[in-house]
Every structure is written in structure tokens, then in C-alpha cells.
Amino acid sequence: MSTNPVIQLADIHKVYRTGDVDVHAVRGISLNIFPGEFVAIMGSSGSGKSTLMNLIGALDRPTGGSYWLDGIDVSTLNRDRLADIRNEKIGFVFQGFNLLSRTTALENVEMPMLYNRQRIGGPEQRERALACLELVGLAARSDHKPNQLSGGQQQRVAIARALVNRPSLLLADEPTGNLDSQTSIEIMGVFQKLNEQGITIVMVTHELDVARYTKRTVILRDGIIRTDTPVADRLNAEHELSQLKQAQQAVKLS
Amino acid sequence: MMRIVATFRIAGRALRRNKMRSVLTMLGIIIGVGSVIAAVSITTGATKQVEDKVASLGQNVITVFSGNFTSGGMRGGWGSAPTLTVEDTKAIQSQVPNLLAVSPEVRDRAQVLAEGLNWNTQILGESPDYPQIRNWGIADGAMFSDQDVRTLAKVAVVGKTVTDQLFPDQDPLGKTLRIRDIPFKIVGLLEPKGFNLFGQDQDDVVIIPYTSHMRRITSRSFVNSILVEAASAEIINKAQADITEVLRARHRSVEPDFTVRNQVELMQAATATSRIMSVLLGAIASVSLIVGGIGIMNIMLVSVTERTREIGIRMAVGARARDILVQFLIEAVTLSAVGGIIGIALGIIATQIVSAATHWPTVTPLVWVGAACVSSAVIGIISGFYPAWKASRLDPIEALRYE
Ligand SMILES: Nc1ncnc2c1ncn2[C@@H]1O[C@H](COP(=O)(O)OP(=O)(O)OP(=O)(O)O)[C@@H](O)[C@H]1O
Ligand SMILES: [Mg+2]
């Protein structure tokens, strides 16, 4: 690959100071991710996956090392510039959805556009939010509130929200964490479609099955990279889904 | 930049979500603003009434009272000692510049008879300038003339109360009334003027030439006071000093045996009480506004804590610290501004109720309505600032992790 990396981590460290115990959650990670990649980050619980994602997502600052995002040295930016980066360049799907309760799906999806440096008019906000909901197959539920939606549907709203400012990088922390297998495959289908459109995706998962829909797997242990391998036997979500449906059909017929 | 309209929408939604709490929070401001408006309306009405009464005495009027009479430690009131004379009046008229009108005044009470009815009333001896000085119109007929003064004419100009009592169903003009058995012809009827500052009926009066009063009715050589109208408010102090000068020279007394008062002083003395009252009420009302502000700050702090997660989510998708600050500030300002508007409405309603129940005159000055609007918005900004600032300083990761 001749292009510059979207994400360039060089010897990144993160130490949490809690009282008198220091927790060394990330201990020197170097990683390059290029445009168009689809990466799964795996590892056991407590291995530092979420910590790493928060650093990549410009939500948190490393305590050591440097991080370039699109060629910008993120570790030197102030709070406001970090907020702008999160708004414009990155779409983040959180482990626990993190939707605003008592606020409709549409308004949740519109929210990041409120903070866009480029002014986006009200009608255009609505249009773009609806388009994103359409993309995740949830346009019909746009005026439902999170507590009226299933887990999978909430996850899709969260994905639509992450996409609405047209980021070049989509980060997802356990996007299929508490979903059944069919819904997981549907979500992975959305991700594969987005990836084909050119969006770089980095996601955390602890399910090997889910990781097989990506192109590259990075495994962490105790805050450092253990293995970093391309996915050999890649799955196609569309294909898997139709097979699953056929199987269900067969069960019903018998 | 975050859109202001969208921010207002977010604030509105957040406030509607907790209707009861929002209303209770606003209550402090509502009561504060409402009581300011009611207090100001009532005291301004009272002050204005007093001012109107003083103004009804005439404009730019200077009054000279004769000295007080002292006998064995007993002190009479102003005008009780005979020191002022008709000559004093003439001296003032000829020696002091810029005077529009001058009139000596002689007062007495007497039983007045007409056509079988009688009535006890005040008999004033004045010069023809009197209606001009007192700013008092003649409803029918005319004021007596200088000629009448010179000839000790038996003519009278009569107030409405007297004619109502003596001539219930007829036109009194041209009729005769008897004062101490001397017949006086009614040549003019005064316009009704109502009650004065001290609750006296100003229309209960009969005015005759001062010469007729002093020779025919009371046979005295001194006048009770001298009324002077200065040409303008600017020269009133100068005219007062000149009058004092002239009288002092004439009376050659070490201690002045007269007192000169002008209307500005009278106005200040008369409105002093209601002004003190309005300051006091204003102070009490401000305290309740401050209490209302503290209430808003308290609730906003609770709200920031409750919505830590929401703040985290907004920051995670790119809200800057400023966006969060503005959002919470607008919430606080909306609370206090809406409270202020409700307070103004309730204050005006309360004022109307009070004025209907007590027949006190009330005036709601627009300046104060404006000031109430501005100060409630300012209270919102001040009391909302600390909670909003606190919200904006949150760390996105910490806020997201908050349970
Ligand atoms: N805010 C924090 N303060 C202190 N220690 C923390 C904090 N966040 C994470 N840690 C510690 O850092 C380490 C890595 O945590 P992290 O959340 O990154 O793990 P993870 O790989 O995402 O685990 P999981 O799969 O359970 O989500 C853990 O030991 C955790 O206890
Ligand atoms: Mg995690």
C-alpha cells in the first residue's frame, strides 16, 4: 500500500492512576492502519481493547508515545481540536450504545451535526439523518425513542449516528456484544457495505465468528499486540444471512 | 458554531421533561419579580397621587407664612402671630423680579347663610391673582377684579361644596349669601378640585377680596400668609431668597418672624414617606430575587450531575466545551426569563386586585417592567454560569463512564 496510514500509533502507552495503584492498560503499541482497511481488535477481558479504542477515537490521551490521525499529531491537540476531530473525522459506536434516552432515533442521529463546524441547515440535517437510518435499515422507526427499540435496533441507530457526519474512520467497541447471531450478521453486513464504500473500520470483538467478517485481526494481551494477521477465510455477511434464512425455512417446513 | 435555535430546543425539551421541577425552580423568580412589580406599582401610584395633590396647589408657588406665636412656652403654628401685612405683599410685588402673581391670604371660618340654609365654611380673603396662583379654573362667572379689591366690594367666588349645600337645586350665580350678616353677591363658581394632601375638601370655600375680608368680616390689619407664583421652576430659589431679603429689610428683626417655603420643598417633604417605602419594598424584593437565583443554581447543579452521561455523549460526538456551556446557560436563562415574565404578569394582576380592593391608585412604570425582564435574565446567567461551567469542564471519557 502506497498511501499514508489513517491511523499511525507509535509506542503508545496508557497508565490509569487510581489512588496509589497505577494500572498500565496499554504498554507500547505500534500499529498502522491504512485507508480502506477493516480491522478487528481482539483479546481477553482487560487486555486493553477499549482503552486503545478510546485513544484512537481521540476521546482520551495517551500517557506516552505518539498518535497521528490522517497525518495530524493528535497527542498535541487541545480539547476543542480533539472535539472537532471526533466530530468530523471519526464515527464512534460505543459498547453500550450510548444513545440519548427520551430522544427519538432521528434526533439522536441528527445530534453530531449540531456540533459540525460547517453549518448544516435544518432540512439537510433531517435528510442526512434519514439517509443514514435508511442505510442501517431503520428508516421506518425514525421517530421511536431508544426504549421503544430492541438492542439490535439501538445498535443500528448508534451506527447511523456515527456515520452522519461522513467520517472516513468508523470505530466500534463490541458492536455485536449483546446481540443474537442473526442480528450480529446483519450488523456485520452493514459494516461490510460501508467498508466497500471506502470507509476504514476498526472494531473490537471477542467473538472469533464476528472477526471473520473483517480483513485483519489484531490480538492484544496485557496491553501489547500478540498477533496481527490478515483474515484468511473471510465471510460474506449477505451470503451467510441468506444461508441462515434457508436453514430457518427448512426447520419450519419439517 | 452550535445553532442557537437548536440549543433553545434542547433546553426547552430538558425543561419540559421535568415540568414540576422547572415550575418549582421558577417559583423563586416568579415571586421575586412579581413582588417587585406589585411593590413598585403601589408605591409609585401613592407617590404620584401625592405629587398630583401638591401640583394642584399651583405651579412654582412660594408661600410666606407669618411667624409662630409664642406665649409662656406655648407655641402656635405657622401664621399664628401677626407679622405679615398687605404692605409686605406690595413690597414683594414691586421689588422682587420675575413674579407672575402675588396674593395676600386671610383666613377665617364663619357660618354662611342663604335662602334659609346655612353652612360653616372657610372664608378666604385673596387678591384676583389667586386662581392663577393656585392653577384653579373658574367654572362659571368670573373672578372678582382689582376694582372690587379697592372698593371693598361685597362679592364672592364660591367652591362647589358650598353651593351644593346652600343652593341644592338652583343656579347659584348671581345669588346672595350672607357672611356674618353681610350680604355678598356670588360672581363666580370655582371648578371642583377635590381633597388636598391633608384630606381637606378644597371645594369647601368662599373667596372674597382680602380688603373686604379684613375690613368687613374680621377687622384685622395682618394677613396670614402671602402666596407668590414665580415665573419658572429655575428661578424659584432665587425668588425665594429675594423675598426673604425684602421682608427681612422691612421687618428689621434679628430672628426672621416669617417663613418662606417653596413648592419643591413641599413636594419632597410630602413624598418622603412613600419614597422610603419604595426603597424598603425594593430591597425586600431584591432579596427574594437573589433567593430565586440561588434556587436556579441549585437545580442546575443537580441537573448537570444527573445528565453527566448526556454531556459525555455530546462531547464524544464532537461538542466543544463552549457548546455544553451555552446549552446549560440557555437552560438557566430560559428558567429565569420565563419565571420573570410570569412574575411580571402576576405582579400586574396582584396590583390590579389590590387597587380594586382598596381604591389605591397604582401605576406600573414600564421602566420597571423592562428592568425586571433584564434582571431576571441576568440572574439566570449569573446563577447558571457555575453549573454550566462545571458541565463544560467534564472529561468525555469520565462522563461516559458515569453511572
Ligand atoms: N478508568 C479506568 N481507571 C482505572 N483503570 C482502568 C480504567 N479503565 C480501564 N482500566 C483498566 O485497564 C485495563 C484495560 O481495560 P479495558 O477496558 O481497556 O479492557 P478491555 O480489553 O476493553 O476489556 P473488556 O473486554 O472487558 O471490555 C483493565 O485492567 C482495567 O481495569
Ligand atoms: Mg472493553
XYZ file of C-alpha atoms and ligand atoms in Angstrom:
689
model
C 0.000 0.000 0.000
C 1.476 3.257 -1.098
C -0.883 5.678 0.653
C -0.277 7.151 4.103
C -1.859 5.403 7.065
C -5.119 6.789 8.529
C -4.011 5.664 11.955
C -0.401 5.619 12.965
C 0.371 4.590 16.531
C 3.981 4.675 17.706
C 4.822 3.079 21.059
C 1.564 4.163 22.674
C 1.229 3.830 26.459
C -1.713 4.421 28.749
C -1.404 4.356 32.516
C -4.508 4.862 34.665
C -3.676 6.409 38.006
C -6.226 5.292 40.536
C -5.212 6.153 44.058
C -1.864 4.578 44.795
C -2.081 1.772 42.194
C -1.068 2.529 38.616
C -2.833 0.382 36.011
C -0.704 0.034 32.909
C -3.545 -0.705 30.428
C -1.583 -0.185 27.181
C 2.129 -0.863 27.233
C 3.703 0.185 23.996
C 1.510 -0.451 20.973
C 2.680 0.445 17.464
C 0.161 -0.009 14.707
C -0.505 1.357 11.222
C -3.954 1.189 9.677
C -4.400 2.261 6.059
C -7.428 3.657 4.231
C -9.985 1.035 3.309
C -8.894 -1.457 5.957
C -11.354 -3.391 8.147
C -9.648 -4.397 11.367
C -10.867 -6.491 14.290
C -9.167 -5.989 17.631
C -9.469 -8.996 19.869
C -8.200 -10.112 23.228
C -9.367 -11.288 26.590
C -11.236 -9.091 29.004
C -8.988 -6.437 30.492
C -6.394 -6.703 27.751
C -6.774 -3.004 26.900
C -9.061 -3.095 23.848
C -11.451 -0.371 24.983
C -8.575 1.739 26.234
C -6.921 1.514 22.822
C -10.177 2.346 21.039
C -10.697 5.414 23.212
C -7.192 6.587 22.349
C -7.751 6.011 18.622
C -11.114 7.764 18.906
C -9.476 10.886 20.380
C -11.630 10.502 23.468
C -8.630 10.004 25.704
C -4.965 10.979 25.567
C -2.077 8.523 25.689
C 0.375 8.880 28.578
C 3.239 8.031 26.235
C 4.049 7.648 22.543
C 2.559 9.444 19.576
C -0.569 9.118 17.510
C -1.083 10.529 14.046
C -4.561 10.564 12.614
C -4.633 11.451 8.918
C -1.154 12.890 9.406
C -2.197 15.090 12.353
C -0.316 14.606 15.639
C -3.333 14.070 17.905
C -1.341 13.915 21.145
C -0.575 17.648 20.895
C -4.106 18.890 20.255
C -6.175 20.815 22.818
C -9.672 19.880 23.995
C -11.519 21.831 21.336
C -9.442 20.492 18.463
C -9.959 16.962 19.784
C -13.706 17.619 19.818
C -13.521 18.770 16.202
C -11.581 15.628 15.223
C -14.209 13.439 16.908
C -16.921 15.359 15.127
C -15.519 15.405 11.613
C -13.159 12.520 11.112
C -14.369 9.760 13.407
C -17.614 7.906 13.895
C -17.668 6.051 17.221
C -20.049 3.224 18.107
C -19.930 2.602 21.832
C -20.023 -0.688 23.693
C -23.299 0.292 25.398
C -24.904 2.233 22.500
C -24.860 5.498 24.458
C -27.983 6.947 22.874
C -29.806 9.870 24.441
C -32.857 8.413 26.135
C -36.240 10.091 25.657
C -34.965 11.432 22.344
C -36.117 9.946 19.034
C -33.856 7.873 16.789
C -33.878 10.671 14.232
C -32.841 13.318 16.753
C -30.133 11.035 18.117
C -28.740 10.675 14.621
C -29.009 14.413 13.943
C -27.116 15.316 17.117
C -23.488 15.204 15.812
C -24.451 17.621 13.022
C -25.360 20.232 15.661
C -21.706 20.459 16.519
C -20.374 20.405 12.970
C -18.060 23.304 12.152
C -19.751 23.589 8.775
C -23.253 24.839 9.337
C -25.764 22.306 8.139
C -29.300 23.598 7.624
C -32.224 22.019 9.484
C -33.818 20.349 6.443
C -30.462 18.982 5.294
C -29.773 17.600 8.787
C -33.044 15.751 8.659
C -32.399 14.468 5.176
C -28.929 13.197 6.041
C -30.099 11.590 9.286
C -32.904 9.802 7.443
C -30.478 8.619 4.777
C -28.218 7.125 7.463
C -31.163 5.418 9.151
C -32.158 4.081 5.743
C -28.659 2.697 5.311
C -28.911 0.689 8.538
C -32.454 -0.344 7.612
C -34.256 1.634 10.306
C -35.924 4.483 8.419
C -39.370 3.265 9.447
C -38.562 3.655 13.171
C -37.060 7.124 12.984
C -39.481 8.687 15.463
C -39.148 5.923 18.041
C -37.265 6.507 21.259
C -34.472 4.150 22.402
C -36.691 2.452 24.990
C -39.096 1.549 22.178
C -36.334 -0.158 20.164
C -34.666 -3.560 20.507
C -30.969 -3.880 21.308
C -30.078 -4.524 17.686
C -32.145 -1.571 16.535
C -30.496 0.686 19.124
C -27.121 -0.500 17.890
C -28.116 0.466 14.352
C -29.204 3.912 15.498
C -25.776 4.251 17.112
C -24.140 3.235 13.824
C -26.287 5.693 11.879
C -25.240 8.416 14.328
C -21.585 7.507 13.834
C -21.964 7.817 10.071
C -23.965 11.013 9.819
C -21.012 13.416 9.670
C -19.495 11.268 6.879
C -16.341 10.240 8.717
C -13.502 8.468 6.953
C -12.970 6.296 10.014
C -15.555 4.210 11.850
C -14.659 2.854 15.288
C -16.880 0.319 17.031
C -16.378 -1.152 20.501
C -18.094 -4.551 20.617
C -20.837 -3.599 18.147
C -22.292 -7.108 18.380
C -21.638 -7.513 22.096
C -25.118 -8.376 23.246
C -26.843 -9.281 20.005
C -28.047 -12.687 18.792
C -26.179 -14.291 15.930
C -28.564 -13.259 13.167
C -28.602 -9.614 14.233
C -24.812 -9.755 14.561
C -24.530 -10.911 10.981
C -26.884 -8.122 9.869
C -24.708 -5.524 11.609
C -21.596 -7.019 10.028
C -23.387 -6.789 6.694
C -23.827 -3.051 7.231
C -20.136 -2.758 8.119
C -19.013 -4.700 5.062
C -21.184 -2.498 2.839
C -19.683 0.641 4.396
C -16.188 -0.746 4.042
C -16.820 -1.399 0.368
C -17.786 2.261 0.042
C -14.288 3.127 1.273
C -14.750 3.756 4.979
C -11.958 2.472 7.192
C -13.338 0.409 10.068
C -11.734 -0.654 13.334
C -13.841 -2.724 15.685
C -13.404 -4.579 18.936
C -14.888 -8.006 19.332
C -14.297 -11.068 21.380
C -16.163 -13.395 19.014
C -13.997 -15.211 16.505
C -17.000 -15.652 14.176
C -17.562 -11.939 14.030
C -13.883 -11.253 13.411
C -14.035 -13.400 10.294
C -16.134 -10.728 8.539
C -13.191 -8.291 8.796
C -9.980 -8.218 6.761
C -7.367 -8.140 9.524
C -7.233 -9.334 13.111
C -5.099 -7.771 15.826
C -4.959 -9.696 19.094
C -3.967 -7.940 22.334
C -2.809 -9.378 25.573
C -1.878 -7.369 28.658
C -1.719 -4.152 26.718
C 0.525 -5.225 23.878
C -0.070 -6.715 20.415
C 0.294 -10.512 20.369
C -0.580 -11.262 16.769
C -1.534 -9.179 13.754
C -2.753 -11.306 10.858
C -4.887 -10.922 7.729
C -8.168 -12.841 7.749
C -7.773 -15.882 5.546
C -11.230 -17.463 5.447
C -13.281 -14.262 5.193
C -17.069 -14.497 5.480
C -19.607 -12.550 3.431
C -22.479 -11.336 5.581
C -25.021 -11.290 2.755
C -24.212 -14.858 1.874
C -24.259 -16.056 5.485
C -27.559 -14.350 6.078
C -29.288 -15.990 3.120
C -27.944 -19.369 4.231
C -29.223 -18.792 7.729
C -32.642 -17.904 6.364
C -32.730 -21.016 4.233
C -31.873 -23.108 7.264
C -34.673 -21.475 9.236
C -37.048 -22.126 6.354
C -36.053 -25.792 6.400
C -36.712 -26.050 10.117
C -40.145 -24.551 9.644
C -41.031 -26.913 6.787
C -40.045 -30.085 8.556
C -20.806 27.052 15.942
C -23.724 25.386 17.520
C -27.027 26.737 16.303
C -28.787 28.881 18.851
C -32.260 27.756 17.781
C -31.326 24.099 18.184
C -29.851 24.904 21.599
C -33.083 26.533 22.685
C -34.943 23.446 21.506
C -32.689 21.193 23.558
C -33.098 23.454 26.584
C -36.853 23.556 26.149
C -37.043 19.792 25.944
C -34.856 19.340 29.019
C -37.049 21.735 30.997
C -40.304 20.155 29.834
C -39.023 16.742 30.815
C -39.051 17.887 34.454
C -42.111 20.147 34.393
C -42.814 20.133 38.096
C -39.210 20.786 38.982
C -38.902 23.575 36.420
C -42.003 25.281 37.767
C -40.811 24.990 41.370
C -37.438 26.379 40.357
C -39.072 29.300 38.594
C -41.246 29.988 41.631
C -38.446 31.907 43.352
C -38.038 34.230 40.383
C -41.802 34.457 39.883
C -42.340 35.583 43.470
C -39.345 37.904 43.367
C -40.292 39.642 40.133
C -43.989 39.633 40.985
C -43.394 41.333 44.328
C -41.032 43.883 42.769
C -43.662 44.815 40.200
C -46.503 44.935 42.734
C -44.452 46.917 45.261
C -43.247 49.388 42.685
C -46.724 49.794 41.181
C -48.339 50.515 44.527
C -45.664 52.884 45.846
C -45.357 54.688 42.511
C -49.119 55.132 42.488
C -49.006 56.554 46.009
C -46.125 58.883 45.176
C -47.823 60.035 42.013
C -51.021 60.785 43.892
C -49.146 62.910 46.408
C -47.307 64.691 43.601
C -50.578 65.409 41.831
C -52.019 66.831 45.034
C -49.004 69.055 45.534
C -49.138 70.125 41.889
C -52.801 71.022 42.387
C -51.678 73.692 44.832
C -50.304 75.528 41.821
C -47.007 75.552 39.988
C -43.811 77.293 41.146
C -45.588 78.597 44.187
C -43.727 80.238 47.045
C -45.600 80.673 50.292
C -44.664 83.127 53.023
C -46.081 82.261 56.444
C -46.097 84.707 59.302
C -44.063 83.769 62.353
C -45.292 81.481 65.047
C -46.880 82.915 68.112
C -45.273 82.027 71.406
C -46.827 82.694 74.772
C -45.450 81.327 78.038
C -43.917 78.324 76.371
C -46.998 77.624 74.235
C -46.158 77.768 70.578
C -48.803 78.297 67.943
C -48.491 77.012 64.400
C -47.345 78.903 61.335
C -49.314 82.066 60.786
C -50.415 82.303 64.405
C -48.505 85.517 65.113
C -49.469 88.624 63.190
C -46.342 89.768 61.368
C -47.214 89.979 57.683
C -49.083 92.915 56.226
C -50.640 93.990 52.965
C -47.706 96.390 52.624
C -45.340 93.438 52.716
C -47.255 91.972 49.806
C -46.974 95.177 47.842
C -43.239 95.421 48.590
C -42.684 91.888 47.283
C -44.700 92.666 44.208
C -42.728 95.804 43.394
C -39.199 94.769 44.479
C -38.820 91.105 43.503
C -38.399 90.439 39.766
C -39.801 87.541 37.752
C -43.005 87.031 39.681
C -46.169 86.152 37.793
C -48.666 86.735 40.558
C -48.860 87.704 44.236
C -51.733 87.429 46.664
C -52.069 88.071 50.395
C -54.195 85.495 52.140
C -56.522 85.996 55.087
C -58.308 83.006 56.547
C -61.266 82.627 58.818
C -64.135 80.265 59.403
C -67.710 81.518 59.502
C -71.321 80.450 59.286
C -72.725 81.274 55.863
C -76.451 81.680 55.229
C -78.512 81.654 52.075
C -82.228 81.201 51.462
C -82.925 79.523 54.765
C -79.959 77.114 54.604
C -76.674 77.605 56.448
C -73.230 76.075 56.304
C -69.966 76.515 58.208
C -67.097 77.050 55.806
C -63.712 78.644 55.265
C -63.702 82.281 54.202
C -60.584 83.264 52.277
C -59.562 86.830 51.536
C -57.453 86.933 48.387
C -56.364 89.122 45.500
C -57.680 88.489 41.956
C -54.392 86.654 41.229
C -55.433 83.770 43.452
C -56.956 81.418 40.801
C -53.866 81.907 38.641
C -51.506 81.041 41.526
C -53.486 78.005 42.589
C -53.977 76.955 38.992
C -57.669 76.908 39.687
C -60.219 77.444 36.933
C -63.477 79.407 37.204
C -66.329 77.172 36.032
C -68.928 79.871 35.634
C -68.937 83.663 36.034
C -65.582 85.370 36.730
C -63.034 86.137 39.452
C -63.568 89.474 41.181
C -61.375 92.350 39.941
C -58.757 94.765 41.332
C -61.550 97.327 41.296
C -63.528 95.075 43.685
C -60.464 94.903 45.974
C -60.105 98.684 46.007
C -63.787 99.275 46.709
C -64.137 96.536 49.381
C -66.844 95.051 47.164
C -69.248 92.563 48.646
C -68.639 89.885 46.036
C -67.677 86.232 46.401
C -66.338 83.336 44.328
C -67.598 80.066 45.748
C -66.452 76.452 45.788
C -68.653 73.583 44.710
C -69.255 72.087 48.155
C -70.652 75.362 49.447
C -73.025 75.857 46.520
C -74.134 72.238 46.769
C -75.027 72.815 50.401
C -76.641 76.211 50.077
C -78.234 76.066 46.627
C -79.071 72.390 46.133
C -81.312 72.715 43.081
C -80.615 76.099 41.575
C -78.001 78.078 39.706
C -76.092 79.931 42.454
C -74.520 82.512 40.119
C -75.876 85.970 40.931
C -77.494 84.775 44.178
C -76.615 86.326 47.503
C -75.150 84.672 50.577
C -74.655 86.244 53.994
C -71.379 86.112 55.868
C -71.706 87.428 59.438
C -74.923 89.070 58.285
C -73.258 90.937 55.445
C -74.692 90.038 52.036
C -72.158 89.011 49.358
C -73.124 88.512 45.733
C -71.854 85.356 44.044
C -69.971 86.427 40.912
C -68.026 83.242 40.116
C -68.088 79.490 40.670
C -64.830 77.576 41.153
C -64.112 74.358 39.329
C -64.200 71.384 41.695
C -60.696 70.465 42.922
C -61.312 67.615 45.359
C -59.394 66.829 48.517
C -55.928 68.110 49.277
C -52.902 66.286 50.727
C -54.243 66.548 54.240
C -57.660 65.240 53.366
C -59.371 68.624 53.458
C -62.138 69.413 50.988
C -60.687 72.214 48.883
C -64.081 72.997 47.393
C -65.487 73.890 50.810
C -64.520 77.565 50.475
C -65.797 81.066 49.871
C -63.302 83.548 48.395
C -63.786 87.302 48.762
C -61.494 90.316 48.203
C -58.877 90.453 51.007
C -59.816 94.068 51.703
C -63.469 93.128 52.235
C -62.328 90.277 54.469
C -60.054 92.469 56.612
C -62.486 95.389 56.994
C -65.970 93.934 56.797
C -65.630 90.430 58.240
C -62.677 90.239 60.606
C -61.403 93.806 61.013
C -57.758 92.887 61.301
C -54.640 94.522 59.900
C -52.432 91.487 59.390
C -52.569 88.721 56.774
C -51.988 85.019 57.476
C -49.690 84.376 54.557
C -48.595 85.611 51.156
C -48.806 83.448 48.034
C -46.367 84.104 45.203
C -46.039 82.473 41.803
C -42.551 82.579 40.284
C -42.115 82.770 36.519
C -40.380 79.394 36.275
C -39.014 76.496 38.312
C -35.430 77.587 37.580
C -35.723 80.926 39.328
C -37.780 79.683 42.255
C -34.806 79.539 44.651
C -33.611 82.983 43.624
C -37.094 84.432 44.042
C -37.355 82.790 47.459
C -34.061 84.398 48.522
C -35.171 87.796 47.178
C -38.457 87.623 49.050
C -36.646 86.731 52.272
C -34.315 89.669 51.689
C -37.136 92.165 51.116
C -39.104 91.018 54.164
C -36.076 90.972 56.421
C -35.241 94.531 55.467
C -38.822 95.587 56.130
C -39.219 93.807 59.447
C -35.726 94.672 60.771
C -35.857 91.699 63.080
C -32.799 89.772 64.205
C -34.627 86.497 64.006
C -36.904 86.345 60.991
C -40.558 86.451 62.092
C -41.729 84.682 58.938
C -41.038 81.517 56.989
C -40.685 81.115 53.240
C -41.350 77.720 51.656
C -41.348 76.793 48.007
C -43.185 74.023 46.325
C -40.197 71.827 45.567
C -39.512 71.561 49.294
C -43.141 70.817 49.931
C -43.108 68.130 47.255
C -40.043 66.495 48.762
C -41.466 66.580 52.244
C -44.780 65.173 51.065
C -43.300 62.291 49.041
C -40.536 61.403 51.514
C -42.541 58.645 53.189
C -43.595 56.918 50.035
C -40.055 57.127 48.683
C -38.633 55.467 51.797
C -41.389 52.886 51.472
C -40.467 52.103 47.884
C -36.782 51.729 48.750
C -37.677 49.310 51.543
C -40.016 47.262 49.369
C -37.423 47.254 46.596
C -34.791 45.915 48.999
C -37.062 43.124 50.196
C -37.946 42.237 46.613
C -34.282 42.119 45.588
C -33.567 39.697 48.374
C -36.275 37.378 47.089
C -34.793 37.666 43.580
C -31.410 36.593 44.933
C -33.050 33.666 46.690
C -34.678 32.750 43.375
C -31.274 32.868 41.692
C -29.819 30.523 44.309
C -32.712 28.135 43.637
C -31.874 28.102 39.940
C -28.202 27.487 40.628
C -29.064 24.627 42.940
C -31.325 22.908 40.404
C -28.870 23.454 37.561
C -26.131 21.789 39.626
C -28.411 18.802 40.229
C -29.283 18.742 36.558
C -25.634 18.733 35.487
C -24.913 15.784 37.759
C -27.968 13.899 36.557
C -27.082 14.451 32.941
C -23.370 13.727 33.153
C -23.807 10.844 30.737
C -25.672 13.008 28.224
C -22.866 15.545 28.444
C -20.350 12.736 27.814
C -22.268 11.549 24.761
C -22.481 15.054 23.334
C -18.767 15.598 23.887
C -17.948 12.213 22.361
C -19.658 13.168 19.114
C -17.822 16.470 18.974
C -19.472 19.067 21.219
C -16.883 21.600 22.364
C -16.729 22.770 25.972
C -18.341 26.011 24.837
C -21.315 24.212 23.266
C -22.038 22.497 26.579
C -21.582 25.757 28.494
C -24.017 27.574 26.210
C -26.559 24.752 26.409
C -26.739 24.849 30.204
C -26.590 28.635 30.338
C -29.542 28.863 27.983
C -31.428 26.424 30.172
C -30.809 28.578 33.245
C -31.671 31.786 31.402
C -34.849 30.232 29.990
C -35.888 29.216 33.501
C -35.355 32.668 34.951
C -36.657 34.604 31.939
C -39.870 32.592 31.765
C -40.136 32.968 35.546
C -39.600 36.703 35.134
C -42.349 37.025 32.525
C -44.804 35.038 34.634
C -43.750 37.156 37.614
C -44.454 40.383 35.733
C -47.883 39.114 34.706
C -48.726 38.012 38.258
C -47.337 41.262 39.685
C -49.619 43.288 37.426
C -52.610 41.104 38.281
C -51.850 41.422 42.011
C -51.569 45.185 41.595
C -54.957 45.336 39.884
C -56.530 43.268 42.660
C -55.036 45.492 45.370
C -56.113 48.648 43.609
C -59.625 47.305 43.021
C -59.974 46.227 46.641
C -58.516 49.333 48.306
C -59.105 52.017 45.636
C -55.456 52.973 45.883
C -54.154 54.480 42.700
C -51.433 52.286 41.143
C -49.004 52.940 38.334
C -46.816 50.221 36.776
C -43.813 52.021 35.291
C -42.628 50.438 32.008
C -39.031 51.045 33.043
C -39.522 48.652 35.924
C -41.116 46.031 33.717
C -38.069 46.309 31.442
C -35.725 46.219 34.432
C -37.491 43.109 35.751
C -37.005 41.355 32.391
C -33.348 42.298 32.203
C -32.555 41.460 35.809
C -34.231 38.053 35.658
C -32.196 37.222 32.550
C -29.054 38.440 34.313
C -29.891 36.331 37.362
C -30.245 33.350 35.023
C -26.808 33.985 33.545
C -25.136 34.525 36.917
C -26.718 31.565 38.673
C -26.434 29.306 35.625
C -22.823 30.096 34.927
C -21.132 27.996 37.583
C -23.145 24.808 36.889
C -22.725 25.295 33.132
C -19.009 25.864 33.527
C -18.777 22.741 35.651
C -20.572 20.760 32.955
C -18.275 22.078 30.258
C -15.139 21.052 32.198
C -16.168 17.380 32.327
C -13.863 14.882 30.684
C -15.720 12.981 27.930
C -14.423 9.561 28.998
C -15.159 10.149 32.674
C -18.613 11.477 31.819
C -19.438 8.469 29.658
C -18.387 6.117 32.406
C -20.566 7.938 34.972
C -23.443 5.850 36.315
N -10.808 4.444 34.080
C -10.016 3.452 34.491
N -9.346 3.591 35.622
C -8.521 2.622 36.066
N -8.295 1.505 35.391
C -8.928 1.292 34.244
C -9.829 2.271 33.729
N -10.308 1.805 32.544
C -9.742 0.606 32.356
N -8.915 0.314 33.367
C -8.091 -0.888 33.465
O -7.326 -1.006 32.291
C -7.317 -2.328 31.860
C -7.829 -2.440 30.454
O -9.197 -2.096 30.448
P -10.066 -2.060 29.142
O -11.378 -1.522 29.472
O -9.280 -1.422 28.072
O -10.198 -3.628 28.823
P -10.978 -4.351 27.648
O -9.973 -5.092 26.858
O -11.830 -3.400 26.929
O -11.889 -5.382 28.445
P -13.380 -5.894 28.100
O -13.253 -6.923 27.063
O -13.836 -6.462 29.405
O -14.171 -4.721 27.680
C -8.134 -3.130 32.845
O -7.256 -3.748 33.743
C -8.962 -2.118 33.548
O -9.165 -2.490 34.888
Mg -13.953 -3.127 26.611
